[in-house]
CSV table of C-alpha atoms and ligand atoms in Angstrom, one decimal:
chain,number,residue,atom,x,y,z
D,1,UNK,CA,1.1,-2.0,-19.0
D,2,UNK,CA,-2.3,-1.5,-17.4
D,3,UNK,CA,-2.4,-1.7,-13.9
D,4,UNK,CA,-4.2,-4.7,-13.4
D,5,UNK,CA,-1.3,-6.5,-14.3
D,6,UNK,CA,0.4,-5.5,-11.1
D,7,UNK,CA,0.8,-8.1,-8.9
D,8,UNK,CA,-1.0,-7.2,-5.3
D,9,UNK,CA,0.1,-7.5,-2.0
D,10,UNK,CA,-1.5,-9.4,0.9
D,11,UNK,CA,-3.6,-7.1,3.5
D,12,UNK,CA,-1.0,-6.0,6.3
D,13,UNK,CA,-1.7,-4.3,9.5
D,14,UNK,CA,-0.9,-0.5,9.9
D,15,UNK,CA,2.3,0.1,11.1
D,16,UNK,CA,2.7,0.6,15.1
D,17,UNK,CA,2.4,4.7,15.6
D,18,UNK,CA,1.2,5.6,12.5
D,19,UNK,CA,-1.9,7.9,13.3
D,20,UNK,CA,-5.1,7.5,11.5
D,21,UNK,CA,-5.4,8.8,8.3
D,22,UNK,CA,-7.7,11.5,8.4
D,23,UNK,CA,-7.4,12.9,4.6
D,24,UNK,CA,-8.9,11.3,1.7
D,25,UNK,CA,-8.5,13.9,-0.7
D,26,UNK,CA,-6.3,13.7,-3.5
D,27,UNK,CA,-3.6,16.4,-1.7
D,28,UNK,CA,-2.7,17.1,0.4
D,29,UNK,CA,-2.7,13.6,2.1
D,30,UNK,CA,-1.5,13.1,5.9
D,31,UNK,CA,2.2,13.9,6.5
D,32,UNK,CA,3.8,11.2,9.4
D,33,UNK,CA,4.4,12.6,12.9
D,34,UNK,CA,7.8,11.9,12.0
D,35,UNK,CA,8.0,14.0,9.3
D,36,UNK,CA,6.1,17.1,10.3
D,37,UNK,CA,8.5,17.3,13.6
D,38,UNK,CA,11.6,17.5,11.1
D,39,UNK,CA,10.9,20.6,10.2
D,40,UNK,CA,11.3,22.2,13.3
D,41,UNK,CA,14.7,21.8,13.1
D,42,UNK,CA,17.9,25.2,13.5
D,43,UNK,CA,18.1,26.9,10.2
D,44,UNK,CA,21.2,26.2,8.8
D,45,UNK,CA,22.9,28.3,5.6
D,46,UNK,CA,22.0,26.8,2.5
D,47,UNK,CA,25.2,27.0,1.0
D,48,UNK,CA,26.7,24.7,3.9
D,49,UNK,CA,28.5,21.3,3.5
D,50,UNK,CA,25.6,20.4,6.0
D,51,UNK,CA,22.5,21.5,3.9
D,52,UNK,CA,24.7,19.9,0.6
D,53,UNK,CA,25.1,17.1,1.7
D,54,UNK,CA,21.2,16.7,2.8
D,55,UNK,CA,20.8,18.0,-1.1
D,56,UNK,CA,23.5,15.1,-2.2
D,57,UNK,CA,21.3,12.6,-0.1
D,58,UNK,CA,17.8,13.1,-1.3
D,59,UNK,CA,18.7,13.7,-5.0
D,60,UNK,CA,19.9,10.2,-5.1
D,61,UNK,CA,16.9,8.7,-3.2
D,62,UNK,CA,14.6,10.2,-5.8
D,63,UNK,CA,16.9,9.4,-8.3
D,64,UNK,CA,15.8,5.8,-7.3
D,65,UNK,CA,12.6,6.3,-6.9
D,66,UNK,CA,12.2,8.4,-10.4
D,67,UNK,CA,14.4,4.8,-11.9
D,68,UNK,CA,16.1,7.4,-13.9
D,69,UNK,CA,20.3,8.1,-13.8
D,70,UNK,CA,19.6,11.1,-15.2
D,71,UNK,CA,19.0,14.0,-13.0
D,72,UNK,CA,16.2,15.2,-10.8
D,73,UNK,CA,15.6,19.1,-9.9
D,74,UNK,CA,13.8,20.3,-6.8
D,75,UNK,CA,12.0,23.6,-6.6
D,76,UNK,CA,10.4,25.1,-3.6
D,77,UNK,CA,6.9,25.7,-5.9
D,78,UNK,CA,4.3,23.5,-6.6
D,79,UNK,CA,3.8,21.1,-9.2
D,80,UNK,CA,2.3,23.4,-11.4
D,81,UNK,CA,5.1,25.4,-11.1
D,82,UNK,CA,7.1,22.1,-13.0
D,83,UNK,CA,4.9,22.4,-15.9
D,84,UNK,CA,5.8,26.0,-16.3
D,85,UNK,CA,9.4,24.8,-16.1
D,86,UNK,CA,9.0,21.8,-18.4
D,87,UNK,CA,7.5,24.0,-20.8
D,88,UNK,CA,9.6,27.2,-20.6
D,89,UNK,CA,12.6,24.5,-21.2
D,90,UNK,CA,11.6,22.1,-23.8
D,91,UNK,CA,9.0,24.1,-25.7
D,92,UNK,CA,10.8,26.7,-28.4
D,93,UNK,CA,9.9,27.7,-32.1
D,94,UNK,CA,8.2,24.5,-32.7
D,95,UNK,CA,4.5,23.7,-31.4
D,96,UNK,CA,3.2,21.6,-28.1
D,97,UNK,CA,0.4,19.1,-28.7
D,98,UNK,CA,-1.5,19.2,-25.2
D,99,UNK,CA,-3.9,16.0,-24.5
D,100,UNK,CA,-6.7,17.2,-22.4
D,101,UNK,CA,-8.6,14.0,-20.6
D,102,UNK,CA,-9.4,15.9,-17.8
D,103,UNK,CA,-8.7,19.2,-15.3
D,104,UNK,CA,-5.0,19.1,-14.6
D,105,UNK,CA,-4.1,18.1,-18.2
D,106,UNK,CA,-5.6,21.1,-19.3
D,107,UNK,CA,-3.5,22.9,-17.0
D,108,UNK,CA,-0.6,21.9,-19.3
D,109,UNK,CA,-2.9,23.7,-22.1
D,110,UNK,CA,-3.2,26.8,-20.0
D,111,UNK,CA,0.4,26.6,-18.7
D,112,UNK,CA,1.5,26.0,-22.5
D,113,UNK,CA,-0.6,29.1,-23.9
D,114,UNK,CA,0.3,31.3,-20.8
D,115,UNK,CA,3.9,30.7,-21.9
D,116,UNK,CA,3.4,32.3,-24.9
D,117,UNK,CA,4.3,29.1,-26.9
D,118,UNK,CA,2.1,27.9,-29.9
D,119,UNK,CA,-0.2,25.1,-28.5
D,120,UNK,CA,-1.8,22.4,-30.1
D,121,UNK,CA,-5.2,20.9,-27.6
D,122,UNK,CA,-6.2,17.9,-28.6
D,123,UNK,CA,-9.4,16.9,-25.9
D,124,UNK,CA,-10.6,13.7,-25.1
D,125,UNK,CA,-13.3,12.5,-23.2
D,126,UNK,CA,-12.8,12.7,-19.3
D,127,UNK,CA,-12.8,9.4,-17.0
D,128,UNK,CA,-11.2,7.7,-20.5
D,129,UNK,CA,-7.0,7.5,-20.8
D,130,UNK,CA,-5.0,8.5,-23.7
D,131,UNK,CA,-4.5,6.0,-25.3
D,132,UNK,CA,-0.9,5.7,-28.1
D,133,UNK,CA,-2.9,5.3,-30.7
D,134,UNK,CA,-4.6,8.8,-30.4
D,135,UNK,CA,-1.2,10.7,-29.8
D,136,UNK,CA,0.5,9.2,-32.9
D,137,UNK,CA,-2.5,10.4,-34.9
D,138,UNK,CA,-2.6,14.0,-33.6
D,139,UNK,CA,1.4,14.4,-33.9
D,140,UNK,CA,1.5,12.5,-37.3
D,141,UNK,CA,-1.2,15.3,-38.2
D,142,UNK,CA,0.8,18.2,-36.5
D,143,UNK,CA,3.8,17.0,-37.8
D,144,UNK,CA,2.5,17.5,-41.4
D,145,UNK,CA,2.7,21.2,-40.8
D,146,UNK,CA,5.9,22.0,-38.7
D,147,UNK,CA,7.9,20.3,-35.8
D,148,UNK,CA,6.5,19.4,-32.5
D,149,UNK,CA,9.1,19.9,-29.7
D,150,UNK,CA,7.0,18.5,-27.5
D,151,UNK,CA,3.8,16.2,-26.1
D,152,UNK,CA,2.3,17.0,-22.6
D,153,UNK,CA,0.1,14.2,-21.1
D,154,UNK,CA,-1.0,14.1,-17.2
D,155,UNK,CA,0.0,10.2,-16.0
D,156,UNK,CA,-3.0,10.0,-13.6
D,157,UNK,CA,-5.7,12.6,-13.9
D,158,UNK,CA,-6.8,13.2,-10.5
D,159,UNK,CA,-9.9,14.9,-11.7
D,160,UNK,CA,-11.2,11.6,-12.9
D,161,UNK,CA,-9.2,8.6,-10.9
D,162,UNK,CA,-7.8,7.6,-14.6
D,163,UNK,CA,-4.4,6.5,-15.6
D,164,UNK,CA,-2.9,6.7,-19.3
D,165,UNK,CA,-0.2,4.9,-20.3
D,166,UNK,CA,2.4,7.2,-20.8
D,167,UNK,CA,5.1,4.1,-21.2
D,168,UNK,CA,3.4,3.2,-24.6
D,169,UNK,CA,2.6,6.7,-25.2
D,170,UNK,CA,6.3,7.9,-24.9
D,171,UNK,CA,6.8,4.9,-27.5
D,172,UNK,CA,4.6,5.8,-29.9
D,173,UNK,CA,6.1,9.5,-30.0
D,174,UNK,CA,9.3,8.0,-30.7
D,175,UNK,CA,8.6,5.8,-33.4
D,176,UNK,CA,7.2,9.0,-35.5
D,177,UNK,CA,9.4,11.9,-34.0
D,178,UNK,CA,12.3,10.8,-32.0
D,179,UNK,CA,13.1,14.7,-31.5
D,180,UNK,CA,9.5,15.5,-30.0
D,181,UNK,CA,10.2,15.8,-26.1
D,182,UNK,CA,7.6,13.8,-23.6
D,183,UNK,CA,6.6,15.9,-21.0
D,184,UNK,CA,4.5,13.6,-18.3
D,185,UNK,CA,3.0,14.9,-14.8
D,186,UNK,CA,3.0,12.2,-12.3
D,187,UNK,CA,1.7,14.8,-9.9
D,188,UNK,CA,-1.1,12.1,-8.0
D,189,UNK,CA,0.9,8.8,-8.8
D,190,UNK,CA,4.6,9.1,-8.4
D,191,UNK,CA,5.6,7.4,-5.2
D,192,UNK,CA,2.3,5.3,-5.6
D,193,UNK,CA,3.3,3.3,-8.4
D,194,UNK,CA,6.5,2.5,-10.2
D,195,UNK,CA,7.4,4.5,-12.9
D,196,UNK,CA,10.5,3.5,-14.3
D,197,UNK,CA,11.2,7.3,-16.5
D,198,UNK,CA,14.6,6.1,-18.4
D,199,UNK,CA,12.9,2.9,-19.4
D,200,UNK,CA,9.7,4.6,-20.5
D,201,UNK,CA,11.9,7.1,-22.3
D,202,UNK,CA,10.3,10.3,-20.3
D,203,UNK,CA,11.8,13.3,-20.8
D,204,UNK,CA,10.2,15.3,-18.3
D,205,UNK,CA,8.3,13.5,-15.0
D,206,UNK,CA,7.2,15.8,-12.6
D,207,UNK,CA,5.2,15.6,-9.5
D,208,UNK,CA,4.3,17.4,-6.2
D,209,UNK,CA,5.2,17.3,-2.7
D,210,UNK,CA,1.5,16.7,-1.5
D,211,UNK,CA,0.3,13.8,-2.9
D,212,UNK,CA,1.5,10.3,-2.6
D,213,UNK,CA,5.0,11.3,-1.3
D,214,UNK,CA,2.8,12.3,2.0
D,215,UNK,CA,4.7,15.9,2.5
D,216,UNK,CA,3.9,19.4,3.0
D,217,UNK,CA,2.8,21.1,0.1
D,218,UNK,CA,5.7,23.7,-1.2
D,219,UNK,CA,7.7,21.3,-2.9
D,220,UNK,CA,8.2,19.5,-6.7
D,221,UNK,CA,10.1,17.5,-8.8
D,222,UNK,CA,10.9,16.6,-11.9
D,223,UNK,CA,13.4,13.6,-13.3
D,224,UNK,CA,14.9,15.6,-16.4
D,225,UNK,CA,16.7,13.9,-19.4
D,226,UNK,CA,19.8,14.7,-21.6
D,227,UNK,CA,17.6,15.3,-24.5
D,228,UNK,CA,15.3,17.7,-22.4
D,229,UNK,CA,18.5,19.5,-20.9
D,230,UNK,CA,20.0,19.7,-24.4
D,231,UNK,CA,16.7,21.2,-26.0
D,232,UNK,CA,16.6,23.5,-22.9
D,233,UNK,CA,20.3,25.0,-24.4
D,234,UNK,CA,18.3,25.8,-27.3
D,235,UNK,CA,15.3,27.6,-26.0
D,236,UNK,CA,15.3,31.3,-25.6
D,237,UNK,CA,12.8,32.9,-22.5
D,238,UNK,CA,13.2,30.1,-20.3
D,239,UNK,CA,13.1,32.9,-17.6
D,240,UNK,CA,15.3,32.9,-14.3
D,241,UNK,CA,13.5,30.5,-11.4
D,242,UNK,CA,13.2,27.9,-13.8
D,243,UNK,CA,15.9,27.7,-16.2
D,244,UNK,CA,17.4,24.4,-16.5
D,245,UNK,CA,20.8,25.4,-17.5
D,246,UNK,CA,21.1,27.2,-14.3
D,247,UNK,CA,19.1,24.6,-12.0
D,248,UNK,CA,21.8,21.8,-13.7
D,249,UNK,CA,25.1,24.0,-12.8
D,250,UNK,CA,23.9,24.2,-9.0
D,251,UNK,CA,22.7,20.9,-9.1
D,252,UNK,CA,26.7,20.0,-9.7
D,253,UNK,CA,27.2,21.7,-6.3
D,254,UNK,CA,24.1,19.7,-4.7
D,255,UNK,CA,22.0,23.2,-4.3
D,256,UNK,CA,20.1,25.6,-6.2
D,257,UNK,CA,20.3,28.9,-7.3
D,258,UNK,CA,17.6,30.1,-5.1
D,259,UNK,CA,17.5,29.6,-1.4
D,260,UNK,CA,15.6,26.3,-0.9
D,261,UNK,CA,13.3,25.5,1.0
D,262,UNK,CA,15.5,23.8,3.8
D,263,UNK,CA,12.8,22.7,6.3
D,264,UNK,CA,11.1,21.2,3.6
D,265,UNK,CA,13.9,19.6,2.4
D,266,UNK,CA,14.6,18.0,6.1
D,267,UNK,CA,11.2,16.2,6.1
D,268,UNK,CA,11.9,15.0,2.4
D,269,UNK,CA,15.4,13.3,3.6
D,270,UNK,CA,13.2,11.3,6.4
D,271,UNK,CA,10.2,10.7,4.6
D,272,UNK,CA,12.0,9.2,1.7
D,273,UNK,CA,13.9,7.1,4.3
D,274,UNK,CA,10.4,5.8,5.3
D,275,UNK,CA,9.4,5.2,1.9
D,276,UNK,CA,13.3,2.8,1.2
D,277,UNK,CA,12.3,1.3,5.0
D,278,UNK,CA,8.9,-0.2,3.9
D,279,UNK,CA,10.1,-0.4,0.2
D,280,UNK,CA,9.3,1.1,-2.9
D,281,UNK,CA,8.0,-1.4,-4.5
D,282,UNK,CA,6.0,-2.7,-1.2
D,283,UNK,CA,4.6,0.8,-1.1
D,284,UNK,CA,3.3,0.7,-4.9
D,285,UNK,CA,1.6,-2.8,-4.2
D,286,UNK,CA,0.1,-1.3,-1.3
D,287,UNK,CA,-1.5,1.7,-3.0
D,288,UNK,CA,-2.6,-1.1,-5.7
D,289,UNK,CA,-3.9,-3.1,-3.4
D,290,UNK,CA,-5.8,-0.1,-1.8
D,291,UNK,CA,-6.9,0.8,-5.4
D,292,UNK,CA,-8.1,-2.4,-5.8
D,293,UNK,CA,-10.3,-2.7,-2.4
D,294,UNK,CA,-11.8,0.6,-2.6
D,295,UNK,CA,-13.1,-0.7,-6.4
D,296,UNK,CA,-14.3,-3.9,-5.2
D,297,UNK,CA,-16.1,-2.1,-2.1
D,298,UNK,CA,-17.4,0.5,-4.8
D,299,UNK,CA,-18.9,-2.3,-6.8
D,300,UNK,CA,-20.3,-4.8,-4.0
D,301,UNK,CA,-22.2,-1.6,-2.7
D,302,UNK,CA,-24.2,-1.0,-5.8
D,303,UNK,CA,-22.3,2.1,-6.8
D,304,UNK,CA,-20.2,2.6,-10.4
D,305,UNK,CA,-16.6,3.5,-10.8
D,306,UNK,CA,-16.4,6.3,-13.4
D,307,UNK,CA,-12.6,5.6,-14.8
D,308,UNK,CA,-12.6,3.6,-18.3
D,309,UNK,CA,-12.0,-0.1,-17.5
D,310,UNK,CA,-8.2,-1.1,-17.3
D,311,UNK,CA,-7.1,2.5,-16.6
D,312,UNK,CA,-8.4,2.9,-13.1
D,313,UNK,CA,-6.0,4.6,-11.2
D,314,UNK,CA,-3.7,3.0,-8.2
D,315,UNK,CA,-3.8,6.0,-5.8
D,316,UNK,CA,-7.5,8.0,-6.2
D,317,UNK,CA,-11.1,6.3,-7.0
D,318,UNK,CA,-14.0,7.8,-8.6
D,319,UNK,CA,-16.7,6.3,-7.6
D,320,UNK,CA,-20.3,7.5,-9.4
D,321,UNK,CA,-22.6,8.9,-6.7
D,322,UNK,CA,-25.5,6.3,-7.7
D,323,UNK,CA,-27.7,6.7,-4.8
D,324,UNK,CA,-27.5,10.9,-4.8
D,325,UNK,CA,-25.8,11.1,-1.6
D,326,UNK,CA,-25.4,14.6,-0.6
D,327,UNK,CA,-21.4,14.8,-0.6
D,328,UNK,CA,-21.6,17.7,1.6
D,329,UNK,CA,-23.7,16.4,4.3
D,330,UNK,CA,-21.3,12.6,4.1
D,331,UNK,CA,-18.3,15.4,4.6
D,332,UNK,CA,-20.0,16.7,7.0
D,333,UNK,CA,-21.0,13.3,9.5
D,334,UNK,CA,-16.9,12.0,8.7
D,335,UNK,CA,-15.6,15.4,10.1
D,336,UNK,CA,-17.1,14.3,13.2
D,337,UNK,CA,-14.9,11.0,13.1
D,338,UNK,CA,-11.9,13.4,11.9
D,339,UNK,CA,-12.2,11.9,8.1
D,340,UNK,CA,-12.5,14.1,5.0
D,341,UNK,CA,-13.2,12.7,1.1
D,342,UNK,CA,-13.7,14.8,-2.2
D,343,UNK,CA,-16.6,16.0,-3.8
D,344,UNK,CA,-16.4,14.9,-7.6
D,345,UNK,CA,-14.6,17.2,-9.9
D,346,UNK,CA,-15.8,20.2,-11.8
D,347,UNK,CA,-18.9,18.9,-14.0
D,348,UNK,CA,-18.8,15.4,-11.9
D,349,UNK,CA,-19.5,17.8,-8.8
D,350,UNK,CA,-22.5,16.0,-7.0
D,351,UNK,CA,-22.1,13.7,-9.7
D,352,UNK,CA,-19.0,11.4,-8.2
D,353,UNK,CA,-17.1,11.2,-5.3
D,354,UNK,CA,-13.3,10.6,-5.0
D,355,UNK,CA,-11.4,8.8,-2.6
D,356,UNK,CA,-7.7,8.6,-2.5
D,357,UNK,CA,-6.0,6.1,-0.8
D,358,UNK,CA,-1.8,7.5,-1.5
D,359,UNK,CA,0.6,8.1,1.0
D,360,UNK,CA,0.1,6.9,4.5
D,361,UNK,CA,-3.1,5.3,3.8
D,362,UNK,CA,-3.0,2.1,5.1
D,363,UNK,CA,-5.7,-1.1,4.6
D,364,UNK,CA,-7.6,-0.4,8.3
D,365,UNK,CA,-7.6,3.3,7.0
D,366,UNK,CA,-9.9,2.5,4.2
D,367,UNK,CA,-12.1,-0.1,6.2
D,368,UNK,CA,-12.9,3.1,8.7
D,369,UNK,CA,-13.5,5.3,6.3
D,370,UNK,CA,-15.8,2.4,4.6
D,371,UNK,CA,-17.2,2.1,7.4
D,372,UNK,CA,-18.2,5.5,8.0
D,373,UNK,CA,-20.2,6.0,4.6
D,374,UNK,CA,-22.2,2.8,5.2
D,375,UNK,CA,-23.1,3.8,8.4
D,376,UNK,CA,-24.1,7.5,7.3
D,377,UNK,CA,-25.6,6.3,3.7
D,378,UNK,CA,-27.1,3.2,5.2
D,379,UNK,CA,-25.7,1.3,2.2
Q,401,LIG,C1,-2.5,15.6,-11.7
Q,401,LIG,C2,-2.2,17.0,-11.1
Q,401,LIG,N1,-1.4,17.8,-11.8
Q,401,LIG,C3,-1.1,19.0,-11.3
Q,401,LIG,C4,-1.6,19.4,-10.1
Q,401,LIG,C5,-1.3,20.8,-9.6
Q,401,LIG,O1,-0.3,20.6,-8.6
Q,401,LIG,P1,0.0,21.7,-7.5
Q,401,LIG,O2,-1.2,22.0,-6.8
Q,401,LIG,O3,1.1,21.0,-6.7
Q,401,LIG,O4,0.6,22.9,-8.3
Q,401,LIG,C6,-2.5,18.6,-9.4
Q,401,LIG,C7,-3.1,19.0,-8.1
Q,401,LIG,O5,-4.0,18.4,-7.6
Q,401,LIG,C8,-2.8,17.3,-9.9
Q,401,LIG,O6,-3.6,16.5,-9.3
C-alpha cells in the first residue's frame, strides 16, 4: 500500500492546552506538558507489583499499537541500540542483506558489520523506496551462495522523507526464503501511521522514543516474533543487554533484566493513553493529512519535494531548497518565534530542507510555521 491510498481526515482545531509546537525536526519532537510532568514522579523499586504492573500496562498498549500478539521489548537505549539487538538476535552463521536508500538504513550496514556478522549492502538511490522487486533480486542472488538469516530495510528514511513498502517487501522475502528473518526500523513512522507487523509478517519492528511517539529520548521498542525469538535460541554472541532469551524470561514477569528506566516508563503509560484518547488511527490520518498539506504547500510555493512519487512519507517532508534559501539564516528568524526545522541531510545539506510534522503537531502548527518561511523568504 502506498500512502496515498490512506484515507485523510478533515482539518481539526488543536486540542485546548496543547502548547505550540516548537520542533520541526525529525526527533526529538515536542513532548506534552502532560507527559514531561510524569516524570517527576517518587522513585519506586523496579521489581515492585507497582512498577509491574505500569510494565503489564504499557506492553499491552503497544502491543496494540505494534497490531502484533506477539511480544514487544522495551530498552532504556535508543533506537539504534534495537538494531544492534535485532541483529545480535536474528543474525548467526548465515549472511544479512542490508538495503541502503539513505543515512539510517546504512546504519543497519554499520550496525550489521560492527556486529561482526557477514553483511551483504545492497545501495540504492536516496529520496527513491525499496521497492519488492529489488529485494527478491538481491536475496535470490545471495541466496545462490549460502542462507540469508536476515533482510534489514528502514520503513521511513528520515534522511530523505521516503517510505518503502516493507508490507510487500516482507512478502516478497517470503515467497523465496520463508526462513530469512525481516528486520524493519520504524524509527520516524511508528505511531504516525498504521503498521499492522503480524499482518505484514515483520519479524523485527523497532522504533524510538523521540519521534512520532512524542517522548523523551532514552527509550525503544521493538514488536518481536516467534520466528525471531526462535532464531534468537540459535545465535551465539547475542551479548547480555540485548539478549532476547533473557529480555523474553523478564518480560514473563512484566520487567527487565536491567533496571528500567522508570521515569521514562511513567510518561510512556500517559502518553500512550493520549495517543488511545485521540485514537490511533485518528492520529495516523492526522500525520497524513499533515503530510499531505505540507506537500501541497511545498508545491503551490514553487518549491520540489525530493521523495519518489507515491513514497512520500506521512510524518517528515523533504522539500528541495529551489530558491537557495540560506537554511541557517530561516533557522535563525523562526528561533525568534520559538520554531526550529532541519537543514537537508548529509549531501542534501543546503540542498533540501525537512519538515516533520509527527507527534503533537497539529494543522495550526504547520500553518505558523508556513507562515513563518513565507514571511522570512518572501515566497
Ligand atoms: C529512521 C531512523 N533510524 C534510526 C535512527 C536512530 O535512532 P536513535 O537516535 O534513537 O538511536 C534515527 C534517528 O533519527 C532514524 O531517523
Amino acid at each position: 500500500m502506498t500512502f496515498s491510498a490512506v484515507m485523510t481526515s478533515p482539518i481539526t482545531e488543536t486540542p485546548v492546552g496543547k502548547p505550540p509546537q516548537r520542533l520541526f525536526i525529525p526527533g526529538p519532537t515536542d513532548v506534552h506538558p502532560d507527559v514531561l510532568a510524569a516524570q517527576t514522579a517518587p522513585m519506586i523499586g523496579h521489581r515492585s507489583d507497582e512498577f509491574e504492573a505500569l510494565y503489564a500496562k504499557c506492553e499491552e498498549q503497544l502491543k496494540q499499537l505494534f497490531f502484533t500478539d506477539s511480544r514487544v521489548y522495551i530498552l532504556a537505549a535508543t533506537g539504534s541500540a534495537m538494531h544492534e539487538a535485532a541483529i545480535r538476535n536474528c543474525v548467526g552463521d548465515g549472511r544479512v542483506i542490508n538495503f541502503v536508500n539513505g543515512a539510517f538504513s546504512q546504519r543497519w550496514s554499520d550496525v550489521s558489520v560492527g556486529c561482526g556478522k557477514e553483511a551483504i549492502r545492497i545501495d540504492l538511490p536516496w529520496c527513491t523506496a525499496v521497492k519488492p522487486a529489488q529485494v527478491a533480486q538481491a536475496l535470490s542472488t545471495a541466496l545462490a551462495d549460502g542462507p540469508v538469516d536476515a533482510i534489514t530495510v528502514v520503513h521511513n528514511e528520515t534522511s530523505t522523507g521516503v517510505t518503502s513498502p516493507v508490507g510487500e517487501i516482507a512478502a516478497a522475502v517470503r515467497s523465496i526464503s520463508p526462513e530469512t528473518l525481516v528486520l524493519v526500523d520504524a524509527v520516524s513512522s511508528f505511531s504516525g501511521t498504521r503498521i499492522p507487523v503480524d499482518e505484514w509478517g515483520l519479524d523485527i519492528c523497532l522504533t524510538s522514543s523521540q519521534k512520532a511517539l512524542a517522548l523523551p529520548p532514552g527509550l525503544s521498542f521493538a514488536a518481536v516474533s516467534d520466528r525471531a525469538l526462535a532464531k534468537a535460541k540459535t545465535v551465539s554472541g547475542r551479548g547480555w543487554y540485548f539478549d532476547f532469551v533473557l529480555l523474553e524470561r523478564y518480560l514473563k514477569r512484566n520487567t527487565t533484566p536491567a533496571t528500567p528506566a522508570i521515569s521514562l516508563m511513567r510518561a510512556l503509560s500517559i502518553q500512550l493513553d493520549r495517543i488511545f484518547a485521540e485514537g490511533a488511527e485518528a492520529r495516523f490520518a492526522r500525520h497524513h493529512r499533515l503530510a499531505e498539506r505540507t506537500r501541497s504547500w511545498a508545491v503551490e510555493k514553487g518549491l520540489g519535494l525530493m521523495a519518489e512519487e507515491g513514497y512520500a512519507s506521512p510524518t517528515v517532508t523533504t522539500i528541495a531548497n529551489t530558491f537557495g534559501w540560506d537554511v541557517a539564516a530561516l533557522n535563525g528568524f523562526l528561533a525568534g518565534q520559538e520554531m526550529e526545522l532541519s537543514d537537508g541531510y548529509g549531501d542534501y545539506k543546503g540542498k533540501a530542507i525537512r519538515i516533520a510534522h509527527m507527534g503533537e503537531c497539529w494543522d495550526g502548527d504547520l500553518e505558523r510555521l508556513f507562515g513563518a518561511v513565507e514571511a522570512f523568504t518572501d515566497i
